[in-house]
């Protein structure tokens, strides 16, 4: 969905008479929206500015909790990121007029959805529009890790590149490999399609339900332990929910091949990070590529940064310019639709 489609969608809903003025700012007659950082993409902000009074955290950084709590009192909508915890305390402070929370992310583990539902607060998110960008980054991270690109570049820059050598900077290849996908939804499938073009031997997946799309991709559903045991590459694309929290623990890493590459672009908390560090230090698995960690940002003294067999990226899965613009437009469109009692383009139910 692009800017024009989204804007058309919202304005046509308004024209259809779905406007509800009850919770508007009394002095301006406009809705009040709080935005949790100053550097949100302009295209989404432009949509909002036409219809709402906007209050924004003044810095291009995560709003400090105390400031957040102070600022949301009396607003009709909150435009947030995955770094802003939306819990009962925030909802209480915001007040009963709060109508919608819209996060510029597809992951929503930072939002107390049950509590929002209980209070009739709508929640918007950004599925689909970031799928391709995140799948591309997952492939980039996989290859960067398996082909040791950061280590190789550092070596080339610092004089370690002495001559071509047969065993120099070698790593596992994708051709003929078995790839295990943990989570086989929008992003998992988009990754699997890309992985397949590398002429892999098998794609296995683990999720709670059978996916019809798996047939077309040629992916086979297996149990978690079988996936761990069989896969040369394990790629995590499942959401963070209570059942997936730290599913990659000591026991899981011990079930994996010693030659396995582990890639996580979902959420850091799916991994017991100490168990991963132990597995990498002791060569229980071959290497890991992480776009997500616990906490974020990862402290500079984390052992993960010292390990040659680990690549850490600063949570940039969806970071293409177009994707971030579209995400911001969808976040804004969700807010406008909810404020006008119209159907939200992407509502979490
Ligand atoms: P999605 O379409 O909802 O797919 C999620 C998949 O995980 C589904 O296959 C689902 O299948 C499976 N799943 C859910 N609960 C599970 C469980 N308890 N055990 C095993 N599998 C489970 O979501 P998506 O759009 O692909 O996004 C996936 C996640 O990627 C997001 O939640 C977000 O955290 C992360 N993400 C990260 C970035 C980044 O920048 N690194 C960017 C975008 C998204 P079943 O329901 O059948 O189990």
Short mmCIF file of C-alpha atoms and ligand atoms in Angstrom, two decimals:
data_model
loop_
_atom_site.label_atom_id
_atom_site.label_comp_id
_atom_site.label_asym_id
_atom_site.label_seq_id
_atom_site.Cartn_x
_atom_site.Cartn_y
_atom_site.Cartn_z
CA UNK A 1 0.00 0.00 0.00
CA UNK A 2 1.42 3.42 -0.88
CA UNK A 3 0.84 6.87 0.54
CA UNK A 4 -1.93 7.72 -1.91
CA UNK A 5 -3.84 4.48 -1.40
CA UNK A 6 -3.65 4.81 2.35
CA UNK A 7 -4.64 8.47 2.36
CA UNK A 8 -7.49 7.76 -0.08
CA UNK A 9 -8.63 4.92 2.15
CA UNK A 10 -8.79 7.11 5.21
CA UNK A 11 -10.38 10.17 3.58
CA UNK A 12 -13.04 8.06 1.86
CA UNK A 13 -13.91 6.49 5.19
CA UNK A 14 -14.28 9.95 6.65
CA UNK A 15 -16.46 11.06 3.75
CA UNK A 16 -18.71 8.08 4.35
CA UNK A 17 -19.71 9.77 7.59
CA UNK A 18 -17.74 7.63 9.99
CA UNK A 19 -16.37 10.62 11.84
CA UNK A 20 -16.66 10.72 15.58
CA UNK A 21 -15.66 14.00 17.17
CA UNK A 22 -16.12 13.08 20.80
CA UNK A 23 -12.51 12.91 21.97
CA UNK A 24 -11.02 15.83 20.07
CA UNK A 25 -8.92 18.59 21.54
CA UNK A 26 -11.52 21.08 22.80
CA UNK A 27 -9.59 24.19 21.72
CA UNK A 28 -8.54 23.10 18.21
CA UNK A 29 -11.24 20.54 17.42
CA UNK A 30 -8.52 18.16 16.29
CA UNK A 31 -7.39 14.80 17.62
CA UNK A 32 -4.27 14.65 19.75
CA UNK A 33 -1.54 12.22 18.79
CA UNK A 34 1.65 11.53 20.73
CA UNK A 35 4.67 10.37 18.72
CA UNK A 36 7.47 8.75 20.68
CA UNK A 37 10.47 10.06 18.73
CA UNK A 38 11.35 13.06 16.55
CA UNK A 39 12.74 11.20 13.53
CA UNK A 40 9.72 9.28 12.27
CA UNK A 41 9.57 9.28 8.44
CA UNK A 42 7.92 12.43 7.07
CA UNK A 43 5.43 10.78 4.75
CA UNK A 44 3.48 9.27 7.67
CA UNK A 45 3.70 12.50 9.66
CA UNK A 46 2.33 14.50 6.71
CA UNK A 47 -0.77 12.30 6.72
CA UNK A 48 -1.32 12.87 10.43
CA UNK A 49 -0.61 16.60 10.43
CA UNK A 50 -3.53 17.20 8.10
CA UNK A 51 -6.02 15.94 10.67
CA UNK A 52 -4.40 15.95 14.10
CA UNK A 53 -2.47 17.98 16.65
CA UNK A 54 0.84 16.25 17.09
CA UNK A 55 3.04 16.19 20.15
CA UNK A 56 6.43 14.56 19.64
CA UNK A 57 9.30 13.55 21.90
CA UNK A 58 11.90 16.17 21.03
CA UNK A 59 14.80 13.83 20.36
CA UNK A 60 15.71 11.21 17.78
CA UNK A 61 15.94 8.57 20.47
CA UNK A 62 13.62 6.39 22.50
CA UNK A 63 11.56 8.59 24.78
CA UNK A 64 12.59 8.14 28.43
CA UNK A 65 9.91 6.30 30.37
CA UNK A 66 9.18 9.19 32.76
CA UNK A 67 8.79 11.64 29.88
CA UNK A 68 6.58 9.15 28.03
CA UNK A 69 4.27 8.80 31.02
CA UNK A 70 4.07 12.56 31.39
CA UNK A 71 3.35 13.15 27.72
CA UNK A 72 0.59 10.66 26.94
CA UNK A 73 -1.93 12.04 29.43
CA UNK A 74 -5.05 13.08 27.52
CA UNK A 75 -4.01 11.97 24.04
CA UNK A 76 -6.33 10.18 21.61
CA UNK A 77 -3.61 8.18 19.89
CA UNK A 78 -0.06 6.97 20.47
CA UNK A 79 2.33 6.39 17.55
CA UNK A 80 5.10 4.20 18.97
CA UNK A 81 8.02 1.97 18.09
CA UNK A 82 9.01 -1.50 19.31
CA UNK A 83 11.20 0.16 21.97
CA UNK A 84 8.24 1.74 23.76
CA UNK A 85 6.67 -0.54 26.35
CA UNK A 86 2.90 -0.07 26.33
CA UNK A 87 1.61 -1.55 29.57
CA UNK A 88 -1.15 -0.87 32.08
CA UNK A 89 0.78 2.04 33.57
CA UNK A 90 0.90 3.86 30.21
CA UNK A 91 -2.76 3.14 29.52
CA UNK A 92 -3.78 4.36 32.99
CA UNK A 93 -1.82 7.58 32.66
CA UNK A 94 -3.09 8.20 29.12
CA UNK A 95 -6.71 8.12 30.25
CA UNK A 96 -10.01 6.70 29.01
CA UNK A 97 -10.14 8.85 25.85
CA UNK A 98 -7.16 6.94 24.37
CA UNK A 99 -8.55 5.28 21.29
CA UNK A 100 -5.67 3.79 19.38
CA UNK A 101 -2.05 2.69 19.65
CA UNK A 102 -0.20 2.25 16.39
CA UNK A 103 3.25 0.72 16.30
CA UNK A 104 5.67 1.13 13.42
CA UNK A 105 6.54 -2.60 13.54
CA UNK A 106 5.00 -5.97 12.81
CA UNK A 107 6.20 -7.37 16.15
CA UNK A 108 3.93 -6.36 19.01
CA UNK A 109 5.49 -8.06 22.02
CA UNK A 110 6.01 -4.59 23.57
CA UNK A 111 2.25 -3.98 23.78
CA UNK A 112 -0.09 -5.44 26.39
CA UNK A 113 -2.69 -6.46 23.83
CA UNK A 114 -4.99 -8.13 26.36
CA UNK A 115 -5.21 -4.94 28.40
CA UNK A 116 -5.81 -2.83 25.28
CA UNK A 117 -8.65 -5.14 24.25
CA UNK A 118 -10.16 -5.00 27.71
CA UNK A 119 -10.25 -1.20 27.49
CA UNK A 120 -11.48 -1.07 23.89
CA UNK A 121 -8.25 0.52 22.66
CA UNK A 122 -7.46 -0.43 19.07
CA UNK A 123 -3.95 -1.51 18.14
CA UNK A 124 -2.42 -1.06 14.69
CA UNK A 125 0.80 -2.60 13.32
CA UNK A 126 2.65 -2.90 10.01
CA UNK A 127 2.46 -6.44 8.57
CA UNK A 128 3.31 -7.28 4.91
CA UNK A 129 4.92 -3.94 4.00
CA UNK A 130 8.23 -4.96 5.64
CA UNK A 131 8.26 -8.62 4.67
CA UNK A 132 10.55 -8.35 1.64
CA UNK A 133 13.01 -5.96 3.28
CA UNK A 134 13.31 -8.23 6.32
CA UNK A 135 13.70 -11.34 4.17
CA UNK A 136 16.46 -9.60 2.17
CA UNK A 137 18.28 -8.64 5.36
CA UNK A 138 17.92 -12.19 6.67
CA UNK A 139 19.63 -13.51 3.53
CA UNK A 140 22.34 -10.87 3.81
CA UNK A 141 22.97 -11.80 7.44
CA UNK A 142 23.00 -15.51 6.68
CA UNK A 143 25.62 -15.11 3.95
CA UNK A 144 27.62 -12.57 5.95
CA UNK A 145 27.83 -15.06 8.80
CA UNK A 146 28.47 -18.24 6.83
CA UNK A 147 31.01 -16.64 4.49
CA UNK A 148 32.68 -14.73 7.33
CA UNK A 149 32.50 -11.34 5.63
CA UNK A 150 33.26 -9.04 8.59
CA UNK A 151 36.23 -11.20 9.59
CA UNK A 152 37.48 -11.35 5.99
CA UNK A 153 37.16 -7.60 5.46
CA UNK A 154 38.97 -6.86 8.70
CA UNK A 155 41.74 -9.25 7.70
CA UNK A 156 42.07 -7.61 4.28
CA UNK A 157 42.28 -4.14 5.87
CA UNK A 158 44.77 -5.09 8.56
CA UNK A 159 47.35 -7.11 6.62
CA UNK A 160 46.04 -10.62 7.31
CA UNK A 161 45.52 -11.15 3.54
CA UNK A 162 48.91 -12.63 2.69
CA UNK A 163 48.10 -14.81 -0.32
CA UNK A 164 45.28 -16.91 -1.70
CA UNK A 165 45.17 -19.99 0.49
CA UNK A 166 43.00 -23.10 0.12
CA UNK A 167 41.58 -23.08 3.65
CA UNK A 168 41.50 -19.34 4.16
CA UNK A 169 38.15 -17.87 5.35
CA UNK A 170 36.15 -20.94 4.39
CA UNK A 171 32.64 -21.52 5.67
CA UNK A 172 29.49 -23.53 4.96
CA UNK A 173 27.67 -22.98 1.65
CA UNK A 174 23.94 -23.00 0.96
CA UNK A 175 23.93 -25.24 -2.13
CA UNK A 176 22.80 -28.71 -1.14
CA UNK A 177 22.18 -27.64 2.46
CA UNK A 178 19.18 -28.32 4.67
CA UNK A 179 17.63 -25.11 5.94
CA UNK A 180 15.30 -25.08 8.95
CA UNK A 181 12.81 -22.24 9.34
CA UNK A 182 11.42 -21.67 12.83
CA UNK A 183 8.25 -19.68 12.14
CA UNK A 184 6.85 -19.94 8.66
CA UNK A 185 4.60 -16.91 8.30
CA UNK A 186 5.02 -13.90 6.02
CA UNK A 187 8.75 -13.38 6.62
CA UNK A 188 9.62 -17.07 7.08
CA UNK A 189 8.10 -17.92 3.71
CA UNK A 190 9.72 -14.94 1.98
CA UNK A 191 13.10 -16.12 3.33
CA UNK A 192 12.41 -19.71 2.27
CA UNK A 193 11.68 -18.61 -1.31
CA UNK A 194 14.98 -16.75 -1.44
CA UNK A 195 16.90 -19.59 0.19
CA UNK A 196 15.49 -22.03 -2.38
CA UNK A 197 17.08 -20.08 -5.23
CA UNK A 198 20.47 -21.09 -3.80
CA UNK A 199 19.69 -24.73 -4.73
CA UNK A 200 19.36 -25.98 -1.20
CA UNK A 201 18.54 -29.66 -0.73
CA UNK A 202 15.67 -29.33 1.73
CA UNK A 203 13.69 -26.65 3.52
CA UNK A 204 12.15 -27.74 6.82
CA UNK A 205 9.85 -25.62 8.91
CA UNK A 206 8.46 -25.61 12.42
CA UNK A 207 5.29 -23.78 13.43
CA UNK A 208 2.15 -24.74 15.33
CA UNK A 209 -0.03 -25.07 12.25
CA UNK A 210 0.45 -26.55 8.79
CA UNK A 211 0.93 -23.88 6.10
CA UNK A 212 -0.71 -24.42 2.72
CA UNK A 213 2.00 -22.27 1.05
CA UNK A 214 4.63 -24.83 2.10
CA UNK A 215 3.70 -27.13 -0.80
CA UNK A 216 4.44 -24.48 -3.39
CA UNK A 217 7.79 -23.70 -1.76
CA UNK A 218 8.52 -27.38 -1.21
CA UNK A 219 9.00 -26.99 2.55
CA UNK A 220 8.37 -29.87 4.94
CA UNK A 221 6.79 -29.47 8.38
CA UNK A 222 8.77 -31.16 11.15
CA UNK A 223 8.95 -31.12 14.92
CA UNK A 224 11.30 -28.62 16.56
CA UNK A 225 13.87 -31.24 17.65
CA UNK A 226 14.02 -32.79 14.19
CA UNK A 227 14.57 -29.38 12.63
CA UNK A 228 17.44 -28.71 15.03
CA UNK A 229 19.03 -32.08 14.36
CA UNK A 230 18.74 -32.00 10.56
CA UNK A 231 19.43 -28.38 9.63
CA UNK A 232 22.69 -26.87 8.38
CA UNK A 233 21.15 -23.42 8.76
CA UNK A 234 18.51 -22.58 11.39
CA UNK A 235 16.63 -19.34 10.71
CA UNK A 236 14.31 -17.84 13.31
CA UNK A 237 11.24 -15.96 12.03
CA UNK A 238 8.70 -16.66 14.81
CA UNK A 239 7.20 -13.93 17.00
CA UNK A 240 8.07 -13.42 20.64
CA UNK A 241 5.23 -14.93 22.67
CA UNK A 242 5.38 -16.79 26.01
CA UNK A 243 5.79 -20.15 24.21
CA UNK A 244 8.74 -19.00 22.09
CA UNK A 245 10.62 -17.17 24.86
CA UNK A 246 14.14 -18.67 25.11
CA UNK A 247 13.14 -21.66 22.96
CA UNK A 248 16.77 -21.56 21.80
CA UNK A 249 18.36 -22.68 25.06
CA UNK A 250 21.32 -24.89 26.00
CA UNK A 251 19.43 -28.03 25.13
CA UNK A 252 18.36 -26.67 21.72
CA UNK A 253 21.90 -25.64 20.76
CA UNK A 254 23.20 -29.06 21.83
CA UNK A 255 20.75 -30.73 19.45
CA UNK A 256 22.04 -28.70 16.50
CA UNK A 257 24.88 -29.79 14.21
CA UNK A 258 28.35 -28.60 15.15
CA UNK A 259 28.52 -27.19 11.61
CA UNK A 260 25.21 -25.31 11.95
CA UNK A 261 24.73 -21.60 11.33
CA UNK A 262 22.06 -19.94 13.49
CA UNK A 263 20.33 -16.80 12.21
CA UNK A 264 17.87 -14.74 14.24
CA UNK A 265 15.97 -11.81 12.74
CA UNK A 266 12.85 -12.12 14.92
CA UNK A 267 13.36 -11.03 18.55
CA UNK A 268 16.34 -11.45 20.87
CA UNK A 269 14.28 -12.96 23.69
CA UNK A 270 13.64 -16.14 21.69
CA UNK A 271 17.22 -16.98 22.59
CA UNK A 272 18.83 -17.72 25.94
CA UNK A 273 21.75 -15.47 25.11
CA UNK A 274 24.12 -16.96 27.69
CA UNK A 275 23.45 -20.40 26.22
CA UNK A 276 24.20 -19.02 22.75
CA UNK A 277 27.46 -17.46 23.93
CA UNK A 278 28.46 -20.78 25.50
CA UNK A 279 27.55 -22.66 22.30
CA UNK A 280 29.60 -20.25 20.15
CA UNK A 281 32.60 -20.17 22.50
CA UNK A 282 32.68 -23.96 22.74
CA UNK A 283 32.00 -24.60 19.03
CA UNK A 284 28.79 -26.44 19.83
CA UNK A 285 27.46 -24.63 16.74
CA UNK A 286 29.52 -23.13 13.92
CA UNK A 287 28.31 -19.53 14.00
CA UNK A 288 25.47 -17.10 14.59
CA UNK A 289 24.08 -14.06 12.80
CA UNK A 290 21.87 -11.84 14.95
CA UNK A 291 19.84 -8.81 13.96
CA UNK A 292 18.13 -8.86 17.36
CA UNK A 293 19.55 -9.28 20.84
CA UNK A 294 18.77 -8.88 24.54
CA UNK A 295 18.96 -6.09 25.45
CA UNK A 296 18.93 -3.68 22.53
CA UNK A 297 21.25 -1.98 21.97
CA UNK A 298 23.62 -4.78 22.95
CA UNK A 299 26.16 -3.46 25.51
CA UNK A 300 29.60 -2.95 23.99
CA UNK A 301 31.17 -5.36 26.48
CA UNK A 302 28.92 -8.25 25.42
CA UNK A 303 30.95 -11.40 24.66
CA UNK A 304 28.95 -11.67 21.42
CA UNK A 305 30.93 -8.73 20.02
CA UNK A 306 34.21 -10.48 20.79
CA UNK A 307 33.37 -13.76 19.07
CA UNK A 308 34.69 -14.19 15.54
CA UNK A 309 31.91 -16.65 14.77
CA UNK A 310 29.15 -14.17 15.57
CA UNK A 311 27.81 -11.30 13.48
CA UNK A 312 25.66 -8.74 15.30
CA UNK A 313 23.55 -6.15 13.47
CA UNK A 314 21.64 -3.30 15.17
CA UNK A 315 18.06 -4.45 14.43
CA UNK A 316 17.91 -3.25 10.82
CA UNK A 317 15.68 -5.97 9.33
CA UNK A 318 13.16 -3.64 7.70
CA UNK A 319 15.55 -0.75 7.09
CA UNK A 320 15.10 0.04 3.42
CA UNK A 321 14.15 3.65 2.71
CA UNK A 322 10.90 2.80 0.93
CA UNK A 323 9.90 0.25 3.53
CA UNK A 324 10.35 2.65 6.43
CA UNK A 325 8.32 5.32 4.58
CA UNK A 326 5.52 2.86 3.85
CA UNK A 327 5.60 1.60 7.45
CA UNK A 328 5.17 5.17 8.69
CA UNK A 329 2.27 5.77 6.29
CA UNK A 330 0.56 2.58 7.44
CA UNK A 331 1.12 3.54 11.09
CA UNK A 332 -0.51 6.92 10.42
CA UNK A 333 -3.34 5.40 8.38
CA UNK A 334 -4.10 3.01 11.25
CA UNK A 335 -4.38 5.96 13.62
CA UNK A 336 -6.56 8.05 11.32
CA UNK A 337 -8.89 5.16 10.58
CA UNK A 338 -9.32 4.28 14.25
CA UNK A 339 -9.89 7.90 15.25
CA UNK A 340 -12.59 8.17 12.61
CA UNK A 341 -14.21 4.88 13.55
CA UNK A 342 -13.28 3.42 10.19
CA UNK A 343 -11.79 0.00 9.44
CA UNK A 344 -8.07 0.11 10.17
CA UNK A 345 -5.84 -1.09 7.30
CA UNK A 346 -3.85 -3.30 9.72
CA UNK A 347 -5.48 -3.91 13.08
CA UNK A 348 -4.28 -6.47 15.60
CA UNK A 349 -7.24 -8.47 16.79
P1 LIG B 1 3.75 -13.93 10.98
O1 LIG B 1 3.34 -13.85 9.55
O2 LIG B 1 2.71 -13.82 12.02
O3 LIG B 1 4.52 -15.33 11.16
C1 LIG B 1 4.86 -15.86 12.37
C2 LIG B 1 5.13 -17.35 12.24
O4 LIG B 1 5.53 -17.87 13.50
C3 LIG B 1 3.94 -18.18 11.80
O5 LIG B 1 4.40 -19.18 10.94
C4 LIG B 1 3.42 -18.79 13.08
O6 LIG B 1 2.75 -20.00 12.77
C5 LIG B 1 4.73 -19.00 13.83
N1 LIG B 1 4.53 -19.10 15.27
C6 LIG B 1 3.72 -18.36 16.07
N2 LIG B 1 3.78 -18.79 17.33
C7 LIG B 1 4.62 -19.85 17.32
C8 LIG B 1 5.06 -20.74 18.32
N3 LIG B 1 4.60 -20.64 19.60
N4 LIG B 1 5.93 -21.72 17.98
C9 LIG B 1 6.35 -21.81 16.71
N5 LIG B 1 5.96 -21.00 15.70
C10 LIG B 1 5.10 -20.04 16.02
O7 LIG B 1 4.83 -12.84 11.34
P2 LIG B 1 5.93 -12.18 10.36
O8 LIG B 1 5.37 -10.99 9.69
O9 LIG B 1 6.53 -13.25 9.53
O10 LIG B 1 6.98 -11.65 11.46
C11 LIG B 1 7.63 -12.55 12.31
C12 LIG B 1 8.41 -11.82 13.38
O11 LIG B 1 9.57 -11.24 12.81
C13 LIG B 1 7.70 -10.65 14.04
O12 LIG B 1 6.87 -11.08 15.10
C14 LIG B 1 8.83 -9.78 14.52
O13 LIG B 1 9.13 -10.08 15.87
C15 LIG B 1 10.01 -10.18 13.64
N6 LIG B 1 10.47 -9.08 12.76
C16 LIG B 1 11.74 -8.61 12.92
C17 LIG B 1 12.20 -7.61 12.08
C18 LIG B 1 13.60 -7.08 12.22
O14 LIG B 1 13.81 -5.90 11.96
N7 LIG B 1 14.58 -7.89 12.58
C19 LIG B 1 11.37 -7.07 11.09
C20 LIG B 1 10.09 -7.57 10.97
C21 LIG B 1 9.64 -8.58 11.81
P3 LIG B 1 1.70 -20.70 13.76
O15 LIG B 1 0.79 -19.63 14.23
O16 LIG B 1 1.10 -21.75 12.93
O17 LIG B 1 2.54 -21.28 14.86
#
